[in-house]
N, CA, C and O atoms as a DFTB+ gen file, in Angstrom:
680 C
 N C O
     1  1     -27.341       6.745      -6.838
     2  2     -27.080       7.970      -7.563
     3  2     -27.485       9.184      -6.749
     4  3     -26.802      10.207      -6.781
     5  1     -28.591       9.084      -6.020
     6  2     -29.014      10.211      -5.191
     7  2     -28.005      10.501      -4.093
     8  3     -27.818      11.657      -3.712
     9  1     -27.354       9.463      -3.580
    10  2     -26.372       9.651      -2.520
    11  2     -25.189      10.482      -2.997
    12  3     -24.619      11.235      -2.207
    13  1     -24.806      10.368      -4.257
    14  2     -23.672      11.134      -4.781
    15  2     -23.968      12.623      -4.785
    16  3     -23.046      13.437      -4.732
    17  1     -25.230      12.987      -4.845
    18  2     -25.627      14.400      -4.876
    19  2     -25.934      14.954      -3.493
    20  3     -26.098      16.165      -3.338
    21  1     -26.014      14.097      -2.497
    22  2     -26.395      14.504      -1.150
    23  2     -25.152      14.929      -0.369
    24  3     -24.331      14.089       0.001
    25  1     -25.016      16.237      -0.117
    26  2     -23.846      16.767       0.578
    27  2     -23.805      16.411       2.059
    28  3     -22.777      16.601       2.709
    29  1     -24.911      15.895       2.602
    30  2     -24.917      15.531       4.016
    31  2     -24.303      14.158       4.258
    32  3     -23.992      13.811       5.397
    33  1     -24.126      13.380       3.205
    34  2     -23.493      12.066       3.344
    35  2     -21.978      12.260       3.322
    36  3     -21.419      12.784       2.359
    37  1     -21.334      11.833       4.387
    38  2     -19.902      12.054       4.517
    39  2     -19.103      10.951       3.824
    40  3     -18.184      11.244       3.060
    41  1     -19.440       9.699       4.081
    42  2     -18.699       8.563       3.536
    43  2     -19.635       7.668       2.748
    44  3     -20.787       7.460       3.128
    45  1     -19.130       7.147       1.655
    46  2     -19.897       6.221       0.837
    47  2     -19.138       4.906       0.755
    48  3     -17.998       4.861       0.293
    49  1     -19.774       3.850       1.204
    50  2     -19.137       2.539       1.136
    51  2     -20.182       1.506       0.755
    52  3     -21.378       1.693       0.981
    53  1     -19.709       0.418       0.174
    54  2     -20.593      -0.699      -0.131
    55  2     -19.949      -1.970       0.413
    56  3     -18.736      -2.042       0.609
    57  1     -20.786      -2.959       0.648
    58  2     -20.327      -4.259       1.105
    59  2     -20.794      -5.285       0.086
    60  3     -21.979      -5.355      -0.239
    61  1     -19.866      -6.073      -0.412
    62  2     -20.178      -7.146      -1.357
    63  2     -19.510      -8.423      -0.860
    64  3     -18.565      -8.376      -0.072
    65  1     -20.000      -9.541      -1.320
    66  2     -19.377     -10.799      -0.915
    67  2     -18.097     -11.047      -1.713
    68  3     -17.035     -11.264      -1.129
    69  1     -18.190     -11.016      -3.026
    70  2     -17.045     -11.288      -3.894
    71  2     -16.276      -9.995      -4.150
    72  3     -16.898      -8.964      -4.410
    73  1     -14.952     -10.015      -4.085
    74  2     -14.179      -8.790      -4.307
    75  2     -14.122      -8.395      -5.785
    76  3     -14.124      -9.255      -6.666
    77  1     -14.073      -7.104      -6.041
    78  2     -13.829      -6.605      -7.394
    79  2     -12.427      -7.018      -7.834
    80  3     -12.239      -7.573      -8.916
    81  1     -11.443      -6.736      -6.971
    82  2     -10.046      -7.018      -7.240
    83  2      -9.539      -8.036      -6.220
    84  3      -9.880      -7.956      -5.040
    85  1      -8.733      -8.984      -6.669
    86  2      -8.165      -9.953      -5.742
    87  2      -6.952     -10.621      -6.378
    88  3      -6.924     -10.891      -7.579
    89  1      -5.965     -10.877      -5.550
    90  2      -4.813     -11.651      -6.010
    91  2      -4.806     -13.034      -5.371
    92  3      -3.792     -13.731      -5.400
    93  1      -5.940     -13.432      -4.795
    94  2      -6.050     -14.765      -4.208
    95  2      -6.034     -15.842      -5.284
    96  3      -6.681     -15.703      -6.322
    97  1      -5.297     -16.911      -5.033
    98  2      -5.141     -17.976      -6.019
    99  2      -6.466     -18.653      -6.353
   100  3      -6.701     -19.005      -7.508
   101  1      -7.320     -18.837      -5.375
   102  2      -8.549     -19.590      -5.599
   103  2      -9.647     -18.799      -6.290
   104  3     -10.616     -19.392      -6.764
   105  1      -9.528     -17.490      -6.363
   106  2     -10.623     -16.701      -6.908
   107  2     -10.182     -15.672      -7.939
   108  3     -10.600     -15.738      -9.095
   109  1      -9.355     -14.735      -7.542
   110  2      -8.971     -13.646      -8.444
   111  2     -10.068     -12.599      -8.541
   112  3     -11.036     -12.629      -7.781
   113  1      -9.915     -11.672      -9.480
   114  2     -10.898     -10.607      -9.669
   115  2     -12.261     -11.183     -10.033
   116  3     -12.364     -12.268     -10.605
   117  1     -13.304     -10.430      -9.688
   118  2     -14.651     -10.776     -10.134
   119  2     -14.954      -9.873     -11.321
   120  3     -15.413      -8.742     -11.160
   121  1     -14.693     -10.385     -12.502
   122  2     -14.769      -9.576     -13.726
   123  2     -16.165      -9.002     -13.964
   124  3     -16.282      -7.877     -14.450
   125  1     -17.220      -9.738     -13.639
   126  2     -18.578      -9.242     -13.882
   127  2     -18.876      -8.017     -13.014
   128  3     -19.598      -7.118     -13.444
   129  1     -18.333      -7.974     -11.809
   130  2     -18.507      -6.788     -10.966
   131  2     -17.779      -5.594     -11.567
   132  3     -18.321      -4.491     -11.624
   133  1     -16.543      -5.822     -12.016
   134  2     -15.788      -4.729     -12.636
   135  2     -16.509      -4.212     -13.881
   136  3     -16.603      -3.004     -14.099
   137  1     -17.011      -5.131     -14.684
   138  2     -17.680      -4.771     -15.931
   139  2     -18.974      -4.001     -15.693
   140  3     -19.259      -3.036     -16.402
   141  1     -19.752      -4.414     -14.707
   142  2     -21.084      -3.818     -14.520
   143  2     -21.146      -2.696     -13.498
   144  3     -22.027      -1.842     -13.590
   145  1     -20.235      -2.666     -12.518
   146  2     -20.397      -1.710     -11.421
   147  2     -19.253      -0.734     -11.191
   148  3     -19.460       0.288     -10.538
   149  1     -18.069      -1.004     -11.693
   150  2     -16.918      -0.165     -11.362
   151  2     -17.133       1.293     -11.772
   152  3     -16.859       2.203     -10.991
   153  1     -17.615       1.514     -12.976
   154  2     -17.871       2.879     -13.438
   155  2     -18.888       3.576     -12.531
   156  3     -18.726       4.750     -12.198
   157  1     -19.923       2.856     -12.139
   158  2     -20.959       3.416     -11.264
   159  2     -20.382       3.819      -9.913
   160  3     -20.776       4.841      -9.351
   161  1     -19.456       3.027      -9.387
   162  2     -18.850       3.359      -8.100
   163  2     -18.066       4.664      -8.180
   164  3     -18.155       5.504      -7.285
   165  1     -17.306       4.828      -9.247
   166  2     -16.561       6.082      -9.416
   167  2     -17.508       7.254      -9.658
   168  3     -17.312       8.327      -9.088
   169  1     -18.525       7.070     -10.487
   170  2     -19.479       8.150     -10.764
   171  2     -20.211       8.595      -9.506
   172  3     -20.539       9.773      -9.362
   173  1     -20.468       7.665      -8.596
   174  2     -21.215       7.968      -7.384
   175  2     -20.333       8.176      -6.166
   176  3     -20.802       8.146      -5.029
   177  1     -19.057       8.385      -6.418
   178  2     -18.101       8.788      -5.388
   179  2     -18.027       7.831      -4.201
   180  3     -17.951       8.259      -3.049
   181  1     -18.050       6.530      -4.494
   182  2     -17.896       5.537      -3.431
   183  2     -16.443       5.564      -2.962
   184  3     -15.515       5.557      -3.771
   185  1     -16.265       5.594      -1.651
   186  2     -14.929       5.650      -1.071
   187  2     -14.328       4.272      -0.847
   188  3     -13.172       4.028      -1.192
   189  1     -15.120       3.367      -0.265
   190  2     -14.591       2.089       0.196
   191  2     -15.515       0.945      -0.213
   192  3     -16.738       1.047      -0.108
   193  1     -14.906      -0.149      -0.681
   194  2     -15.613      -1.400      -0.947
   195  2     -15.091      -2.423       0.054
   196  3     -13.889      -2.677       0.125
   197  1     -15.997      -3.005       0.823
   198  2     -15.638      -4.058       1.761
   199  2     -16.150      -5.375       1.203
   200  3     -17.307      -5.475       0.795
   201  1     -15.291      -6.382       1.186
   202  2     -15.717      -7.681       0.676
   203  2     -15.068      -8.792       1.481
   204  3     -14.201      -8.561       2.324
   205  1     -15.510      -9.989       1.196
   206  2     -14.962     -11.172       1.848
   207  2     -14.569     -12.175       0.782
   208  3     -13.837     -11.851      -0.153
   209  1     -15.049     -13.364       0.926
   210  2     -14.884     -14.503       0.031
   211  2     -13.459     -15.047       0.003
   212  3     -13.250     -16.198       0.385
   213  1     -12.483     -14.275      -0.431
   214  2     -11.112     -14.772      -0.486
   215  2     -10.559     -14.896       0.934
   216  3     -10.719     -13.982       1.743
   217  1      -9.918     -16.007       1.236
   218  2      -9.417     -16.283       2.572
   219  2      -8.027     -15.681       2.755
   220  3      -7.033     -16.393       2.901
   221  1      -7.988     -14.373       2.743
   222  2      -6.769     -13.592       2.958
   223  2      -7.223     -12.164       3.217
   224  3      -8.382     -11.818       2.988
   225  1      -6.310     -11.348       3.691
   226  2      -6.621      -9.919       3.805
   227  2      -5.904      -9.205       2.670
   228  3      -4.742      -9.490       2.379
   229  1      -6.610      -8.272       2.028
   230  2      -6.011      -7.539       0.920
   231  2      -6.525      -6.097       0.935
   232  3      -7.705      -5.847       1.182
   233  1      -5.645      -5.182       0.675
   234  2      -6.036      -3.797       0.413
   235  2      -5.524      -3.472      -0.982
   236  3      -4.320      -3.373      -1.215
   237  1      -6.465      -3.310      -1.901
   238  2      -6.137      -2.992      -3.291
   239  2      -6.886      -1.717      -3.648
   240  3      -8.081      -1.594      -3.375
   241  1      -6.196      -0.784      -4.249
   242  2      -6.881       0.458      -4.633
   243  2      -6.685       0.737      -6.116
   244  3      -5.696       0.332      -6.727
   245  1      -7.659       1.439      -6.667
   246  2      -7.578       1.928      -8.037
   247  2      -7.785       3.434      -7.953
   248  3      -8.813       3.898      -7.460
   249  1      -6.821       4.185      -8.428
   250  2      -6.960       5.634      -8.356
   251  2      -7.984       6.123      -9.372
   252  3      -8.197       5.499     -10.412
   253  1      -8.597       7.224      -9.060
   254  2      -9.562       7.842      -9.977
   255  2      -8.873       8.173     -11.310
   256  3      -9.455       7.980     -12.377
   257  1      -7.658       8.660     -11.242
   258  2      -6.913       9.008     -12.446
   259  2      -6.704       7.790     -13.345
   260  3      -6.917       7.870     -14.555
   261  1      -6.288       6.664     -12.763
   262  2      -6.105       5.437     -13.552
   263  2      -7.412       4.988     -14.184
   264  3      -7.439       4.592     -15.349
   265  1      -8.494       5.051     -13.419
   266  2      -9.779       4.621     -13.976
   267  2     -10.208       5.530     -15.126
   268  3     -10.650       5.047     -16.169
   269  1     -10.079       6.845     -14.939
   270  2     -10.504       7.779     -15.982
   271  2      -9.663       7.647     -17.243
   272  3     -10.177       7.843     -18.344
   273  1      -8.389       7.322     -17.108
   274  2      -7.515       7.186     -18.265
   275  2      -7.619       5.823     -18.944
   276  3      -7.505       5.727     -20.166
   277  1      -7.836       4.772     -18.157
   278  2      -7.723       3.424     -18.706
   279  2      -8.953       2.553     -18.527
   280  3      -9.026       1.485     -19.134
   281  1      -9.928       2.965     -17.716
   282  2     -11.031       2.064     -17.410
   283  2     -10.493       0.904     -16.587
   284  3      -9.615       1.086     -15.743
   285  1     -11.013      -0.270     -16.830
   286  2     -10.472      -1.424     -16.137
   287  2      -9.950      -2.409     -17.175
   288  3     -10.314      -2.345     -18.350
   289  1      -9.115      -3.297     -16.737
   290  2      -8.568      -4.324     -17.612
   291  2      -8.866      -5.688     -17.024
   292  3      -8.872      -5.861     -15.806
   293  1      -9.113      -6.654     -17.891
   294  2      -9.323      -8.006     -17.410
   295  2      -8.032      -8.527     -16.808
   296  3      -6.935      -8.246     -17.292
   297  1      -8.193      -9.286     -15.751
   298  2      -7.047      -9.831     -15.047
   299  2      -6.567     -11.103     -15.740
   300  3      -7.370     -11.910     -16.209
   301  1      -5.294     -11.264     -15.795
   302  2      -4.715     -12.504     -16.325
   303  2      -5.009     -13.636     -15.354
   304  3      -4.808     -13.497     -14.148
   305  1      -5.476     -14.733     -15.872
   306  2      -5.730     -15.896     -15.022
   307  2      -4.495     -16.779     -14.918
   308  3      -4.508     -17.795     -14.223
   309  1      -3.423     -16.387     -15.613
   310  2      -2.170     -17.120     -15.508
   311  2      -1.540     -16.806     -14.159
   312  3      -1.337     -15.642     -13.816
   313  1      -1.238     -17.829     -13.411
   314  2      -0.645     -17.627     -12.092
   315  2       0.613     -18.475     -11.985
   316  3       0.551     -19.683     -11.754
   317  1       1.729     -17.832     -12.155
   318  2       3.006     -18.524     -12.094
   319  2       3.693     -18.386     -10.741
   320  3       4.592     -19.159     -10.411
   321  1       3.265     -17.404      -9.966
   322  2       3.954     -17.156      -8.706
   323  2       2.913     -16.968      -7.597
   324  3       2.475     -15.848      -7.336
   325  1       2.521     -18.064      -6.950
   326  2       1.558     -18.013      -5.846
   327  2       2.183     -18.652      -4.615
   328  3       2.852     -19.681      -4.706
   329  1       1.957     -18.028      -3.462
   330  2       2.514     -18.562      -2.227
   331  2       1.798     -17.976      -1.027
   332  3       1.113     -16.958      -1.133
   333  1       1.961     -18.629       0.117
   334  2       1.509     -18.068       1.384
   335  2       2.522     -16.984       1.718
   336  3       3.700     -17.269       1.935
   337  1       2.063     -15.754       1.756
   338  2       3.020     -14.651       1.864
   339  2       2.346     -13.389       2.400
   340  3       1.139     -13.359       2.639
   341  1       3.154     -12.360       2.579
   342  2       2.665     -11.016       2.852
   343  2       3.285     -10.070       1.827
   344  3       4.411     -10.271       1.372
   345  1       2.533      -9.050       1.479
   346  2       2.989      -8.052       0.511
   347  2       2.776      -6.680       1.132
   348  3       1.669      -6.359       1.565
   349  1       3.820      -5.874       1.178
   350  2       3.691      -4.495       1.622
   351  2       3.502      -4.291       3.101
   352  3       3.095      -3.205       3.513
   353  1       3.779      -5.284       3.920
   354  2       3.563      -5.152       5.362
   355  2       4.842      -4.920       6.145
   356  3       4.813      -4.820       7.371
   357  1       5.954      -4.835       5.446
   358  2       7.241      -4.769       6.121
   359  2       7.384      -3.553       7.037
   360  3       8.031      -3.634       8.082
   361  1       6.787      -2.438       6.651
   362  2       7.000      -1.204       7.407
   363  2       5.851      -0.858       8.352
   364  3       5.842       0.231       8.927
   365  1       4.872      -1.766       8.527
   366  2       3.717      -1.504       9.392
   367  2       3.121      -0.132       9.063
   368  3       3.078       0.746       9.924
   369  1       2.665       0.055       7.829
   370  2       2.349       1.396       7.337
   371  2       1.060       1.987       7.877
   372  3       0.109       1.276       8.201
   373  1       1.060       3.295       7.963
   374  2      -0.169       4.070       8.073
   375  2      -0.262       4.837       6.768
   376  3       0.577       5.690       6.480
   377  1      -1.272       4.536       5.985
   378  2      -1.437       5.130       4.661
   379  2      -2.537       6.171       4.757
   380  3      -3.649       5.859       5.180
   381  1      -2.243       7.399       4.372
   382  2      -3.224       8.474       4.430
   383  2      -3.493       8.971       3.018
   384  3      -2.568       9.292       2.272
   385  1      -4.769       9.030       2.663
   386  2      -5.170       9.519       1.334
   387  2      -6.331      10.485       1.493
   388  3      -7.039      10.470       2.500
   389  1      -6.514      11.323       0.482
   390  2      -7.637      12.265       0.468
   391  2      -8.870      11.590      -0.114
   392  3      -8.774      10.775      -1.031
   393  1     -10.020      11.938       0.429
   394  2     -11.276      11.394      -0.063
   395  2     -11.448      11.740      -1.540
   396  3     -11.200      12.873      -1.951
   397  1     -11.874      10.760      -2.336
   398  2     -12.114      10.978      -3.752
   399  2     -10.938      10.664      -4.646
   400  3     -11.089      10.629      -5.867
   401  1      -9.752      10.429      -4.066
   402  2      -8.561      10.137      -4.874
   403  2      -8.564       8.731      -5.450
   404  3      -7.946       8.481      -6.484
   405  1      -9.264       7.803      -4.781
   406  2      -9.203       6.401      -5.205
   407  2     -10.410       5.641      -4.678
   408  3     -11.108       6.084      -3.766
   409  1     -10.630       4.485      -5.284
   410  2     -11.575       3.509      -4.764
   411  2     -10.749       2.515      -3.956
   412  3      -9.852       1.866      -4.492
   413  1     -11.052       2.399      -2.675
   414  2     -10.287       1.566      -1.763
   415  2     -11.078       0.287      -1.511
   416  3     -12.231       0.340      -1.082
   417  1     -10.459      -0.862      -1.778
   418  2     -11.142      -2.121      -1.527
   419  2     -10.396      -2.911      -0.463
   420  3      -9.193      -3.151      -0.567
   421  1     -11.134      -3.306       0.554
   422  2     -10.593      -4.139       1.618
   423  2     -11.255      -5.506       1.518
   424  3     -12.480      -5.619       1.582
   425  1     -10.442      -6.536       1.364
   426  2     -10.925      -7.909       1.373
   427  2     -10.576      -8.486       2.741
   428  3      -9.404      -8.552       3.112
   429  1     -11.593      -8.900       3.486
   430  2     -11.365      -9.504       4.796
   431  2     -12.128     -10.816       4.857
   432  3     -13.226     -10.891       5.408
   433  1     -11.534     -11.830       4.290
   434  2     -12.142     -13.155       4.309
   435  2     -11.248     -14.128       5.037
   436  3     -11.252     -15.327       4.757
   437  1     -10.479     -13.604       5.975
   438  2      -9.430     -14.406       6.599
   439  2      -9.773     -14.850       8.013
   440  3      -8.893     -14.972       8.866
   441  1     -11.071     -15.092       8.259
   442  2     -11.457     -15.500       9.598
   443  2     -11.870     -16.949       9.704
   444  3     -12.193     -17.416      10.796
   445  1     -11.868     -17.672       8.601
   446  2     -12.438     -19.008       8.661
   447  2     -11.538     -20.101       8.155
   448  3     -10.462     -20.341       8.701
   449  1     -11.977     -20.758       7.118
   450  2     -11.364     -21.970       6.573
   451  2      -9.899     -21.746       6.195
   452  3      -9.284     -20.782       6.651
   453  1      -9.348     -22.612       5.381
   454  2      -7.930     -22.531       5.035
   455  2      -7.593     -21.226       4.305
   456  3      -8.408     -20.685       3.557
   457  1      -6.395     -20.747       4.537
   458  2      -5.923     -19.487       3.978
   459  2      -5.526     -19.678       2.515
   460  3      -4.990     -20.723       2.146
   461  1      -5.792     -18.664       1.680
   462  2      -5.441     -18.719       0.260
   463  2      -4.009     -18.241       0.025
   464  3      -3.505     -17.354       0.713
   465  1      -3.385     -18.848      -0.952
   466  2      -2.129     -18.315      -1.447
   467  2      -2.423     -17.030      -2.204
   468  3      -3.520     -16.855      -2.734
   469  1      -1.446     -16.129      -2.258
   470  2      -1.559     -14.883      -3.012
   471  2      -0.670     -14.965      -4.246
   472  3       0.440     -15.495      -4.191
   473  1      -1.172     -14.435      -5.359
   474  2      -0.459     -14.513      -6.638
   475  2      -0.066     -13.105      -7.068
   476  3      -0.891     -12.347      -7.579
   477  1       1.202     -12.765      -6.855
   478  2       1.654     -11.407      -7.148
   479  2       1.587     -11.078      -8.634
   480  3       1.588      -9.902      -8.997
   481  1       1.530     -12.083      -9.503
   482  2       1.463     -11.816     -10.942
   483  2       0.040     -11.594     -11.444
   484  3      -0.163     -11.413     -12.645
   485  1      -0.943     -11.604     -10.555
   486  2      -2.331     -11.403     -10.978
   487  2      -2.741      -9.944     -11.077
   488  3      -3.688      -9.627     -11.796
   489  1      -2.067      -9.058     -10.389
   490  2      -2.483      -7.655     -10.379
   491  2      -2.152      -7.008     -11.721
   492  3      -1.107      -7.276     -12.313
   493  1      -3.067      -6.144     -12.194
   494  2      -2.790      -5.402     -13.417
   495  2      -2.064      -4.122     -13.050
   496  3      -1.983      -3.769     -11.873
   497  1      -1.537      -3.426     -14.040
   498  2      -0.818      -2.185     -13.749
   499  2      -1.761      -1.038     -13.405
   500  3      -1.301       0.059     -13.086
   501  1      -3.070      -1.271     -13.465
   502  2      -4.039      -0.214     -13.211
   503  2      -4.542      -0.203     -11.775
   504  3      -5.152       0.772     -11.338
   505  1      -4.293      -1.268     -11.046
   506  2      -4.632      -1.320      -9.636
   507  2      -3.326      -1.428      -8.858
   508  3      -2.281      -1.773      -9.408
   509  1      -3.411      -1.129      -7.587
   510  2      -2.226      -1.219      -6.740
   511  2      -2.544      -2.072      -5.520
   512  3      -3.484      -1.786      -4.779
   513  1      -1.759      -3.113      -5.319
   514  2      -1.863      -3.905      -4.097
   515  2      -1.022      -3.178      -3.050
   516  3       0.207      -3.189      -3.104
   517  1      -1.702      -2.552      -2.109
   518  2      -0.995      -1.799      -1.078
   519  2      -0.462      -2.760      -0.018
   520  3       0.707      -2.688       0.363
   521  1      -1.314      -3.648       0.448
   522  2      -0.833      -4.738       1.284
   523  2      -1.787      -5.913       1.185
   524  3      -2.966      -5.763       0.867
   525  1      -1.243      -7.081       1.467
   526  2      -2.012      -8.317       1.440
   527  2      -1.286      -9.332       2.315
   528  3      -0.067      -9.275       2.475
   529  1      -2.051     -10.257       2.875
   530  2      -1.431     -11.279       3.721
   531  2      -2.254     -12.554       3.707
   532  3      -3.483     -12.528       3.762
   533  1      -1.551     -13.658       3.632
   534  2      -2.154     -14.980       3.742
   535  2      -2.075     -15.400       5.201
   536  3      -1.205     -16.179       5.590
   537  1      -2.985     -14.878       5.997
   538  2      -2.992     -15.212       7.419
   539  2      -4.374     -14.916       7.982
   540  3      -5.188     -14.260       7.332
   541  1      -4.635     -15.396       9.180
   542  2      -5.915     -15.138       9.838
   543  2      -5.894     -13.757      10.483
   544  3      -4.833     -13.235      10.823
   545  1      -7.079     -13.173      10.648
   546  2      -7.172     -11.868      11.280
   547  2      -8.546     -11.265      11.094
   548  3      -9.504     -11.963      10.761
   549  1      -8.637      -9.953      11.313
   550  2      -9.905      -9.249      11.140
   551  2      -9.648      -7.779      10.862
   552  3      -8.523      -7.296      10.983
   553  1     -10.717      -7.072      10.485
   554  2     -10.647      -5.655      10.149
   555  2     -11.502      -4.877      11.145
   556  3     -12.611      -5.288      11.483
   557  1     -10.978      -3.763      11.602
   558  2     -11.672      -2.851      12.516
   559  2     -11.884      -1.541      11.756
   560  3     -10.923      -0.947      11.266
   561  1     -13.137      -1.087      11.656
   562  2     -13.454       0.134      10.904
   563  2     -13.929       1.205      11.878
   564  3     -14.780       0.961      12.733
   565  1     -13.355       2.403      11.725
   566  2     -13.735       3.545      12.567
   567  2     -13.992       4.743      11.658
   568  3     -13.171       5.080      10.806
   569  1     -15.135       5.373      11.854
   570  2     -15.493       6.535      11.034
   571  2     -15.787       7.728      11.926
   572  3     -16.377       7.598      12.998
   573  1     -15.365       8.884      11.459
   574  2     -15.730      10.143      12.102
   575  2     -16.095      11.116      10.986
   576  3     -16.125      10.740       9.814
   577  1     -16.367      12.340      11.342
   578  2     -16.713      13.341      10.327
   579  2     -15.528      13.657       9.413
   580  3     -15.720      14.109       8.284
   581  1     -14.318      13.423       9.891
   582  2     -13.142      13.797       9.098
   583  2     -12.300      12.624       8.621
   584  3     -11.469      12.793       7.729
   585  1     -12.495      11.432       9.196
   586  2     -11.638      10.302       8.837
   587  2     -12.437       9.006       8.713
   588  3     -13.405       8.774       9.436
   589  1     -12.000       8.172       7.774
   590  2     -12.472       6.798       7.627
   591  2     -11.229       5.956       7.850
   592  3     -10.324       5.946       7.015
   593  1     -11.179       5.251       8.966
   594  2      -9.976       4.516       9.333
   595  2     -10.249       3.016       9.325
   596  3     -11.246       2.549       9.875
   597  1      -9.352       2.277       8.696
   598  2      -9.443       0.825       8.647
   599  2      -8.164       0.269       9.250
   600  3      -7.066       0.554       8.772
   601  1      -8.312      -0.522      10.298
   602  2      -7.156      -1.149      10.951
   603  2      -7.212      -2.647      10.677
   604  3      -8.274      -3.264      10.762
   605  1      -6.091      -3.212      10.356
   606  2      -5.994      -4.633      10.060
   607  2      -5.226      -5.330      11.165
   608  3      -4.093      -4.964      11.479
   609  1      -5.845      -6.324      11.741
   610  2      -5.202      -7.116      12.781
   611  2      -4.950      -8.504      12.211
   612  3      -5.885      -9.266      11.968
   613  1      -3.703      -8.819      12.006
   614  2      -3.328     -10.083      11.401
   615  2      -2.557     -10.932      12.399
   616  3      -1.647     -10.449      13.073
   617  1      -2.927     -12.182      12.483
   618  2      -2.256     -13.095      13.399
   619  2      -1.161     -13.818      12.640
   620  3      -1.431     -14.600      11.729
   621  1       0.045     -13.556      13.016
   622  2       1.199     -14.182      12.384
   623  2       2.108     -14.753      13.454
   624  3       1.868     -14.549      14.644
   625  1       3.141     -15.460      13.053
   626  2       4.042     -16.106      14.010
   627  2       4.609     -15.115      15.020
   628  3       4.776     -15.457      16.190
   629  1       4.903     -13.907      14.590
   630  2       5.525     -12.931      15.488
   631  2       4.512     -12.135      16.306
   632  3       4.898     -11.209      17.019
   633  1       3.239     -12.468      16.221
   634  2       2.233     -11.780      17.010
   635  2       1.256     -11.035      16.130
   636  3       1.129     -11.331      14.942
   637  1       0.571     -10.077      16.704
   638  2      -0.461      -9.335      15.983
   639  2       0.160      -8.165      15.253
   640  3       0.917      -7.390      15.837
   641  1      -0.159      -8.037      13.976
   642  2       0.318      -6.927      13.156
   643  2      -0.813      -5.927      13.007
   644  3      -1.963      -6.330      12.834
   645  1      -0.528      -4.659      13.067
   646  2      -1.544      -3.633      12.940
   647  2      -1.103      -2.647      11.871
   648  3      -0.148      -1.897      12.075
   649  1      -1.784      -2.639      10.738
   650  2      -1.562      -1.638       9.703
   651  2      -2.823      -0.806       9.567
   652  3      -3.919      -1.297       9.840
   653  1      -2.691       0.434       9.154
   654  2      -3.858       1.305       9.083
   655  2      -3.947       2.002       7.739
   656  3      -2.937       2.375       7.143
   657  1      -5.170       2.169       7.277
   658  2      -5.481       3.014       6.139
   659  2      -6.351       4.139       6.676
   660  3      -7.361       3.884       7.332
   661  1      -5.971       5.371       6.404
   662  2      -6.773       6.523       6.806
   663  2      -7.134       7.316       5.559
   664  3      -6.258       7.742       4.806
   665  1      -8.424       7.506       5.351
   666  2      -8.885       8.364       4.257
   667  2      -9.382       9.635       4.924
   668  3     -10.289       9.588       5.754
   669  1      -8.794      10.770       4.566
   670  2      -9.192      12.030       5.164
   671  2     -10.199      12.734       4.287
   672  3     -10.088      12.720       3.061
   673  1     -11.173      13.346       4.912
   674  2     -12.214      14.071       4.201
   675  2     -11.595      15.256       3.468
   676  3     -10.814      16.014       4.043
   677  1     -11.948      15.408       2.208
   678  2     -11.375      16.522       1.428
   679  2     -12.240      17.757       1.542
   680  3     -11.920      18.791       0.956
């Protein structure tokens, strides 16, 4: 809470093992984290949540507006459409957002054991899956006074894919 009031802190991020949001078949959202901590993260102006656990890479965001209007919703555990796939990676995007517009969660658990299938029917209408992939890879994080940049390196049949998320300081 003190960090939210400290103007000298440029970026606020937390690292957790289990993701708040996930479309991974083996895990899904961690409802207890959403129930107990999501409001606190928004109140304390956290920019980025880094997590692992799910064996896939995922970038899921919840906008401040959606949270303020709707809170959070429990995720459906019904999974009718799960597969080894990629979502939102077709255009090799660079996504730029202003600081404070959303809570950005990066799941990077794709460096070890078997890869998880992704279930596109697990996401609620209050979160947005910007991109996700069932493949091996890693995340590179770069911070400066004006930008928080996350680069995703995914190993796929066609080589290394590089997508970027840039959060600009407001």
